[in-house]
Coordinates of N, CA, C and O and ligand atoms in Angstrom, one line a residue:
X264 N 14.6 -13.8 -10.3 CA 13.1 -14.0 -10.4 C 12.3 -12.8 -9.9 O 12.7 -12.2 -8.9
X265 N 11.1 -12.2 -10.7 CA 10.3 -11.1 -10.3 C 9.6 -11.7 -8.9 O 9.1 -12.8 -8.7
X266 N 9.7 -10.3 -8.1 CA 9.1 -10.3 -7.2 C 8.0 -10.2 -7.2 O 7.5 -9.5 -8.1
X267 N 7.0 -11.0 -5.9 CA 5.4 -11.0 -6.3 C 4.5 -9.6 -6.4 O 3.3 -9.6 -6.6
X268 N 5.7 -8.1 -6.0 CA 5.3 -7.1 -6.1 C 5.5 -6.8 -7.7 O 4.8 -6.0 -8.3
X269 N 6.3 -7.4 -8.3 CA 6.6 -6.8 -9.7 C 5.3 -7.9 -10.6 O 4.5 -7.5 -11.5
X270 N 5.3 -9.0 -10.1 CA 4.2 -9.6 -10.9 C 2.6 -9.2 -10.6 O 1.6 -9.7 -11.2
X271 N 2.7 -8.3 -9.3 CA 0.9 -7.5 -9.6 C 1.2 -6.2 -10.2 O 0.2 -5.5 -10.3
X272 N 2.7 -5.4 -10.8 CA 2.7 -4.7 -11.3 C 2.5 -4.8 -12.5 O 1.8 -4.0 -13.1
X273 N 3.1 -6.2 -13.2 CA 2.9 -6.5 -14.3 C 1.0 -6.8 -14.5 O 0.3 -6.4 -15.5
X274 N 0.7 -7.3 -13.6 CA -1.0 -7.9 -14.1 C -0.8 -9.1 -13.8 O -1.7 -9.7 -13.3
X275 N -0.1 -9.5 -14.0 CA 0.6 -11.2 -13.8 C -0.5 -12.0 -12.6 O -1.2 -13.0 -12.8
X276 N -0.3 -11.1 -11.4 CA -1.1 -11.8 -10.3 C -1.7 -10.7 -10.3 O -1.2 -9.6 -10.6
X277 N -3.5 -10.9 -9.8 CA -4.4 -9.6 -9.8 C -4.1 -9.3 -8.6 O -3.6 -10.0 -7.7
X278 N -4.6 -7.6 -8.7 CA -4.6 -7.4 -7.3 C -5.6 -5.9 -7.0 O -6.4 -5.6 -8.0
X279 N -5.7 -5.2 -6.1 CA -7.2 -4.2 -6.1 C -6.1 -3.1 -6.2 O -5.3 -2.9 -5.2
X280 N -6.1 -2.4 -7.4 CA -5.0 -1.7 -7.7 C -5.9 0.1 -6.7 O -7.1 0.2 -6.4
X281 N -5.2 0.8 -6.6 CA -5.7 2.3 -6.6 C -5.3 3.1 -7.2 O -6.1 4.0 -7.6
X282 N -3.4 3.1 -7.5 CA -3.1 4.5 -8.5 C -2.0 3.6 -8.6 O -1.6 2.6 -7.9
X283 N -1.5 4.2 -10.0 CA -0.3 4.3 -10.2 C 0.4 5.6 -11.0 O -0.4 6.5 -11.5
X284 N 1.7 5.6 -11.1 CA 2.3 6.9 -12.2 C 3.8 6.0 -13.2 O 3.9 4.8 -13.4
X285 N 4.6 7.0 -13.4 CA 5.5 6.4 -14.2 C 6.3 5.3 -13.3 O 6.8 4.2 -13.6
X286 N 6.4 6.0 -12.4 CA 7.5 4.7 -11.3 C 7.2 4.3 -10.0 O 8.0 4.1 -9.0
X287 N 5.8 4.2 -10.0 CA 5.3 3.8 -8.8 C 3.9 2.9 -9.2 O 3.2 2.9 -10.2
X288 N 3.6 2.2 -8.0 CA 2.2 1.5 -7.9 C 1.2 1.3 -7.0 O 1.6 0.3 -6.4
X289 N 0.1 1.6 -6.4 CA -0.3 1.4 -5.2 C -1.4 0.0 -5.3 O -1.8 -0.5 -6.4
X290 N -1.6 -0.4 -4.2 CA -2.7 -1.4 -4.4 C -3.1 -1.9 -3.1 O -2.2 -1.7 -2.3
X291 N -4.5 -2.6 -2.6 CA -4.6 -2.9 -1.1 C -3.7 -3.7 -0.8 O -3.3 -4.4 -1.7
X292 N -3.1 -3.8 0.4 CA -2.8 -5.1 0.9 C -4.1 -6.4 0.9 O -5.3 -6.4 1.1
X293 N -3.4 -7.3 0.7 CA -4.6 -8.7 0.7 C -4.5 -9.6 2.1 O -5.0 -10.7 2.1
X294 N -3.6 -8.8 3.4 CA -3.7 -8.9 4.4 C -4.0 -7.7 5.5 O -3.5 -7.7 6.6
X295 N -4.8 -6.8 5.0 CA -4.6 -5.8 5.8 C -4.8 -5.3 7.3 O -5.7 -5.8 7.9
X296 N -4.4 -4.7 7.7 CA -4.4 -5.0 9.6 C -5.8 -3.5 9.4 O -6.7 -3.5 10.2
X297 N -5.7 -2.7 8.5 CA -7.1 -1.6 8.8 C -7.8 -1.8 7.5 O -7.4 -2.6 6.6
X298 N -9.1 -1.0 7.5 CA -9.5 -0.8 6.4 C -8.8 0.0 5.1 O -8.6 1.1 5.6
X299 N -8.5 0.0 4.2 CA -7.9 1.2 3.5 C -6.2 0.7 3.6 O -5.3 1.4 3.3
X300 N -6.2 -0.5 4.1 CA -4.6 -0.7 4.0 C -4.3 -1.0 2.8 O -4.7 -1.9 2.1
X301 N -2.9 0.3 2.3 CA -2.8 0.3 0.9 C -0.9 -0.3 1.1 O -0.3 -0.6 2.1
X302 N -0.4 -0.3 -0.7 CA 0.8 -0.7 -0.6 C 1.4 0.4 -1.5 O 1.0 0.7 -2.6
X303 N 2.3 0.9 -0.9 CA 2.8 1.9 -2.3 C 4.3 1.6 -2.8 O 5.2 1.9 -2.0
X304 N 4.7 1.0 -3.8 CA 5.5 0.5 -4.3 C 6.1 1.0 -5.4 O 5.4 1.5 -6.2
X305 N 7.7 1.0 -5.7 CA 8.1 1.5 -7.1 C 8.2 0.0 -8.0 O 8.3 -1.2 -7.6
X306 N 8.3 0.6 -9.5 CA 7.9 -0.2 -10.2 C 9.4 -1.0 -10.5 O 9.4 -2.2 -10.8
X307 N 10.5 -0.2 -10.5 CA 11.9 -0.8 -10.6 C 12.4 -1.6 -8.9 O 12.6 -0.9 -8.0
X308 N 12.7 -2.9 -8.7 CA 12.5 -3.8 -7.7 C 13.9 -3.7 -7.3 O 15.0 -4.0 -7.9
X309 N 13.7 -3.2 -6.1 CA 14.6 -2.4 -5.3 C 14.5 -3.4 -3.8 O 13.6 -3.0 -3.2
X310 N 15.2 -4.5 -3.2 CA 15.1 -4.9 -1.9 C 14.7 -3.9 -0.8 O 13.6 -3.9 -0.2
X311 N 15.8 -3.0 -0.4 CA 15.7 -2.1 0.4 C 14.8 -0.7 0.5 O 14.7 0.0 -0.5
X312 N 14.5 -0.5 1.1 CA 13.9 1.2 1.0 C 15.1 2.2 0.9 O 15.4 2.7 -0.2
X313 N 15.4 2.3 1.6 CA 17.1 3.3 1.4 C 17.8 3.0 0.7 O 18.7 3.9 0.5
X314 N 17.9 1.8 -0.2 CA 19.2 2.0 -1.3 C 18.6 2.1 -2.6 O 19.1 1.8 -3.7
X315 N 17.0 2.6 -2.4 CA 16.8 3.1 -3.6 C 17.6 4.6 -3.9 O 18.4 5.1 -3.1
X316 N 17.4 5.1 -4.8 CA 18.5 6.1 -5.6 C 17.0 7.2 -5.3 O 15.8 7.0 -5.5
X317 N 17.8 8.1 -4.8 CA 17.0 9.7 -3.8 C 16.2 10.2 -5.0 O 15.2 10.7 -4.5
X318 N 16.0 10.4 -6.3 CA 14.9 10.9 -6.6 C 13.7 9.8 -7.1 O 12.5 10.2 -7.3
X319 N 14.3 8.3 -7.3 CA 12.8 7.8 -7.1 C 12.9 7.9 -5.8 O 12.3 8.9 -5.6
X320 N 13.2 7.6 -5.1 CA 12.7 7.8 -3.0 C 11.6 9.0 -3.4 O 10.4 8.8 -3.6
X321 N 12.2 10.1 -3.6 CA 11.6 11.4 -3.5 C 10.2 11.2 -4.6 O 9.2 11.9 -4.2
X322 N 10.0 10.4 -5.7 CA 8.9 10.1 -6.1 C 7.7 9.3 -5.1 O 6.5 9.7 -4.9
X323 N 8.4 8.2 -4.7 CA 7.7 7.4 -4.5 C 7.0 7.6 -2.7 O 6.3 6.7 -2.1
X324 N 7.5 9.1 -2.0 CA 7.3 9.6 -1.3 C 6.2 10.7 -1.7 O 5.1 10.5 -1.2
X325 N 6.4 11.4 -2.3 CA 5.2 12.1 -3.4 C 4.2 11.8 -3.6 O 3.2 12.4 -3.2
X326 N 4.1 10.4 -4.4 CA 3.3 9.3 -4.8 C 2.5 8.9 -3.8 O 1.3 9.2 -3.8
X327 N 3.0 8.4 -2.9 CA 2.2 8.1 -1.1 C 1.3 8.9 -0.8 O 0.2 8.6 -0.4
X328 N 2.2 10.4 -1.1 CA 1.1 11.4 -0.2 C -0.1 11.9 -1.1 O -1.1 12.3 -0.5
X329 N 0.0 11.9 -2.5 CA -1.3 11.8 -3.1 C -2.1 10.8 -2.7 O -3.3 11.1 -2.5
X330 N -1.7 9.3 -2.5 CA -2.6 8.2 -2.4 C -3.0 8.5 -0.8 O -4.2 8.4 -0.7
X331 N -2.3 9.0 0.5 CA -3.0 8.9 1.3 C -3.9 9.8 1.6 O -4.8 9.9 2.4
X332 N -3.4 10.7 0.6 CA -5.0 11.5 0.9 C -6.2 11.1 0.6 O -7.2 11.1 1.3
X333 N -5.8 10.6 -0.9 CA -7.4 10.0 -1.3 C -7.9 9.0 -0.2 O -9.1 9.0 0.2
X334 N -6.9 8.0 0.3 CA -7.4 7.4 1.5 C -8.0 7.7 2.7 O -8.9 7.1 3.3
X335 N -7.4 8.9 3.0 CA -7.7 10.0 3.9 C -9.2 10.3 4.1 O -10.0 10.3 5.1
X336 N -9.5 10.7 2.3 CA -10.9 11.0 2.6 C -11.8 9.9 2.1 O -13.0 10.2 2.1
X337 N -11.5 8.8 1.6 CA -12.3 7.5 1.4 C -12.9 7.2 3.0 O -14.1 7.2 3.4
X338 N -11.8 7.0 3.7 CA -12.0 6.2 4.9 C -11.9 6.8 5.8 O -11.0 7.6 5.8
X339 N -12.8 6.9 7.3 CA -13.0 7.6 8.1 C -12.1 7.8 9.1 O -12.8 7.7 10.1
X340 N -10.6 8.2 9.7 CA -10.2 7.8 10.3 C -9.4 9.1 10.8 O -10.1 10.0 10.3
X341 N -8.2 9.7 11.7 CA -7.5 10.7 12.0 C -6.7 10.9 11.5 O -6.4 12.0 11.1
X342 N -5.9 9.7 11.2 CA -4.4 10.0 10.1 C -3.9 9.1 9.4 O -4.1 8.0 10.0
X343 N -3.4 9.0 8.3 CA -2.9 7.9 7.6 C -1.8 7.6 7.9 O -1.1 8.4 7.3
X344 N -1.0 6.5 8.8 CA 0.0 6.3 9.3 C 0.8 5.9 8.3 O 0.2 5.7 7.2
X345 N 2.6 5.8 8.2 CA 3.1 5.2 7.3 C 4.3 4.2 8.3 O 4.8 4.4 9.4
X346 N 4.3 3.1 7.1 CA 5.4 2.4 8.1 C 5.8 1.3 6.9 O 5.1 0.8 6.0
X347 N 7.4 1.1 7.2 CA 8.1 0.3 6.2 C 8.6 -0.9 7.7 O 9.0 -0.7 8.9
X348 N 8.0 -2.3 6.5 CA 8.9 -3.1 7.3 C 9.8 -3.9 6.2 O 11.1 -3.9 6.2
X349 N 9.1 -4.4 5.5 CA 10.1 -5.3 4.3 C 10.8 -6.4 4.6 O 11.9 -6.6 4.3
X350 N 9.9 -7.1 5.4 CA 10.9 -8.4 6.1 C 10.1 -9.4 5.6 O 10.2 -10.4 6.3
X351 N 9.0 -9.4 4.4 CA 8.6 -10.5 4.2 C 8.4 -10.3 2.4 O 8.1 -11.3 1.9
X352 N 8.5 -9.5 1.8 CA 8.6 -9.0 0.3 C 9.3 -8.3 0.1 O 9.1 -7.1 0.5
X353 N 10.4 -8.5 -0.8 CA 12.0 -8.1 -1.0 C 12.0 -6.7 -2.0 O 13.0 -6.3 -2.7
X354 N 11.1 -6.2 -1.8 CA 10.6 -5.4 -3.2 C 10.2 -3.8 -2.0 O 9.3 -3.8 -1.2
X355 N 11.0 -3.0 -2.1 CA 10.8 -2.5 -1.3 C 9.0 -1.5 -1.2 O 8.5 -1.1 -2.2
X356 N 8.5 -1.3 0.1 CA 7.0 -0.6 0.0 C 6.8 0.3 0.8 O 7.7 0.6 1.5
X357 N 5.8 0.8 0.8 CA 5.5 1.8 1.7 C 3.9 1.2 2.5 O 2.9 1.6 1.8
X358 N 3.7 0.6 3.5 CA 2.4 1.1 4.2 C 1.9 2.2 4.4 O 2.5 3.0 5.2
X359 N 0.9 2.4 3.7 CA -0.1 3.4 4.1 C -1.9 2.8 4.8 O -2.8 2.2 4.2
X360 N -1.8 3.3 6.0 CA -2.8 2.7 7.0 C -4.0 3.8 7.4 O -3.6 4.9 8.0
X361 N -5.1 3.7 7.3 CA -5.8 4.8 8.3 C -5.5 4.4 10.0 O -5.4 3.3 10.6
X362 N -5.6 5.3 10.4 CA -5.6 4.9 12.1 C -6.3 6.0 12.6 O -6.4 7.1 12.0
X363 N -6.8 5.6 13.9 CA -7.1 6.5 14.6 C -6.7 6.7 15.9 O -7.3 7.3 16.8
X364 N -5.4 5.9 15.8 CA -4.5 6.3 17.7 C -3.0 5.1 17.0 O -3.0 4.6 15.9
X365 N -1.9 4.9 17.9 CA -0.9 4.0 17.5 C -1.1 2.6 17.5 O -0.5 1.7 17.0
X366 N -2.5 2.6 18.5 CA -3.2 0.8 18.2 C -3.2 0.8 16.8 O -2.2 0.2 16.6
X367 N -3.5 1.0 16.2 CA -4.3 0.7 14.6 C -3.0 0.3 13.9 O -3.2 -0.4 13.0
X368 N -1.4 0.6 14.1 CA -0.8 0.8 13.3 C 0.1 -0.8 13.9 O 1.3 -0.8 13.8
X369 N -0.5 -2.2 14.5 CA 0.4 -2.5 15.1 C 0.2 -4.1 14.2 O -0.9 -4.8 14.3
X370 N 1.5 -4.4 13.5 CA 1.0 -5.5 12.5 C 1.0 -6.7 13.6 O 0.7 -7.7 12.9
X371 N 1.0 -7.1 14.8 CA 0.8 -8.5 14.9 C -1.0 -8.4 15.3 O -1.6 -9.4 15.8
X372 N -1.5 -7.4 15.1 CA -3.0 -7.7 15.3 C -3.5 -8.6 14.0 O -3.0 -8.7 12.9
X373 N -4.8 -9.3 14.8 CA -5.3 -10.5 13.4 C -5.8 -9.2 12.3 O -6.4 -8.1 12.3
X374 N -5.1 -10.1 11.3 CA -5.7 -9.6 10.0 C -7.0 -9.2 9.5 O -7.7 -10.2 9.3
X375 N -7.4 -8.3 9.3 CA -8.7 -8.2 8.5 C -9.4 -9.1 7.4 O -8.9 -9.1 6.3
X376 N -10.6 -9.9 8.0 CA -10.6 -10.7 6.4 C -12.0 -10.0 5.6 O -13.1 -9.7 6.2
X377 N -11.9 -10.0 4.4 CA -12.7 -8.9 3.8 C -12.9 -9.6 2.5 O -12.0 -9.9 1.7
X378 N -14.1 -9.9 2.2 CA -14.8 -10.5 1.0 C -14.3 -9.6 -0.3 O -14.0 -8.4 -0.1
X379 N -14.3 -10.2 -1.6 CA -13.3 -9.5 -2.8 C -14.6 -8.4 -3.3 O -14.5 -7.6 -4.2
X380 N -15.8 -8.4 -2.5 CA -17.0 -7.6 -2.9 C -16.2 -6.0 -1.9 O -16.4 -5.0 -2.6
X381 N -15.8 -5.8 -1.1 CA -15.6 -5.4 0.6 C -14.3 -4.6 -0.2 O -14.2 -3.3 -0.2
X382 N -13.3 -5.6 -0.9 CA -11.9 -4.9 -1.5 C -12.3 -4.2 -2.8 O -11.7 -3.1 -3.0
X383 N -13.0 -4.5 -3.5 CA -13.5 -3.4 -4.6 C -13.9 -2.6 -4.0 O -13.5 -1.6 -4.6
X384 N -14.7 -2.0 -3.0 CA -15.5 -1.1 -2.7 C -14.6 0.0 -2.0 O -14.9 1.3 -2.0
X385 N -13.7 -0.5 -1.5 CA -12.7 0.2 -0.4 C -11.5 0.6 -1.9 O -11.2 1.7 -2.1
X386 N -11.2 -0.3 -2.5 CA -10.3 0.0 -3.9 C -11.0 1.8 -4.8 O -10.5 2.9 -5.1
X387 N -12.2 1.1 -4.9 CA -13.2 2.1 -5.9 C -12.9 3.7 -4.7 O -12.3 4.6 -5.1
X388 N -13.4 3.7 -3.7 CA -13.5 4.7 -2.8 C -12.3 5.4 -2.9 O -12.3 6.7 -2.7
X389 N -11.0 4.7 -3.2 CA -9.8 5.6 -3.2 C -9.3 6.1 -4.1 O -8.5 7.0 -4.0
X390 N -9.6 5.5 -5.3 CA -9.5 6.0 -6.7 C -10.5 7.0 -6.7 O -10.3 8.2 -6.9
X391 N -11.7 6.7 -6.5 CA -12.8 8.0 -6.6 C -12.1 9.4 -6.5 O -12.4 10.4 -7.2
X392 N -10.9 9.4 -5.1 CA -10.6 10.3 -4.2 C -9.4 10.9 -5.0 O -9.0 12.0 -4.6
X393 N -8.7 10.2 -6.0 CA -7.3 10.9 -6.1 C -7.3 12.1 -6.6 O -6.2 12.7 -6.7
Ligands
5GP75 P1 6.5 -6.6 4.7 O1 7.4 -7.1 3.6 O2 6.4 -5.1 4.7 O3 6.9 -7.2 6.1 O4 5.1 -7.2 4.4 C1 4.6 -7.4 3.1 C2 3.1 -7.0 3.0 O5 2.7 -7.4 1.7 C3 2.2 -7.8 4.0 O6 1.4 -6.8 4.7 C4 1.4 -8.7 3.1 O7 0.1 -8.8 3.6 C5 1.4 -8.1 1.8 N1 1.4 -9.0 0.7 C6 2.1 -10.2 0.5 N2 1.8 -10.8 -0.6 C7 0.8 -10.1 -1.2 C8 0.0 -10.3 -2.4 O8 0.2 -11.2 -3.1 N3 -0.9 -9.3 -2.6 C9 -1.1 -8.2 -1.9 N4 -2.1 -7.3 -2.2 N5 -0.4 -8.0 -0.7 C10 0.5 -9.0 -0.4

């Protein structure tokens, strides 16, 4: 069965996309712990991060760092943190977070809740930027 990352790749389930290329996808998270919390995902559904095969890795590591820049400069913050956990969507991703110290980066803080007016605006700002 496609994973629920492969069905907002497909369009299947919406979601506030920001970029994509041949083998990758980004889009907000719809629980995000910062503002600008993005997801960077390949488009071939891979459980693990490491047992993807080293040149999409090396894409979809590429791919990130275009998106966090544009994040970078959408959102006001010191650095765009990165962090893999994958213990709850089998599809392997990349967090990309603004922060501005290692508080910002710590997922059991409460979630951000952000009206779908709030996620377009923050979506639009980082596309603006790619
Ligand atoms: P992880 O697998 O890295 O532990 O967490 C998966 C992440 O995906 C979580 O931060 C969660 O908020 C996000 N997520 C889960 N389902 C959806 C969804 O349907 N849409 C979006 N945009 N994000 C999701």
């Amino acid at each position: 069965m496609a994973s629920i990352f492969s069905k907002i790749i497909t369009g299947e389930i919406p979601s506030y996309k920001v970029a994509e290329d041949a083998h990758n996808f980004a889009f907000l998270d719809i629980n995000p712990i910062a503002r600008g919390h993005v997801l960077a995902v390949p488009k071939t559904e891979t459980d693990y991060l490491f047992d993807i095969a080293d040149d999409r890795l090396s894409d979809l590591i590429l791919f990130s760092k275009r998106v966090a820049k544009a994040i970078k400069k959408a959102i006001p913050c010191k650095r765009i943190g990165i962090a893999t956990v994958g213990l709850e969507v089998p599809h392997a991703h990349i967090h990309l977070i603004p922060i501005n110290g290692i508080y910002d980066i710590d997922f059991n803080r409460p979630k951000l809740k952000l009206s779908p007016e709030e996620f377009r605006e923050i979506a639009e700002n980082i596309v603006q930027n790619l």
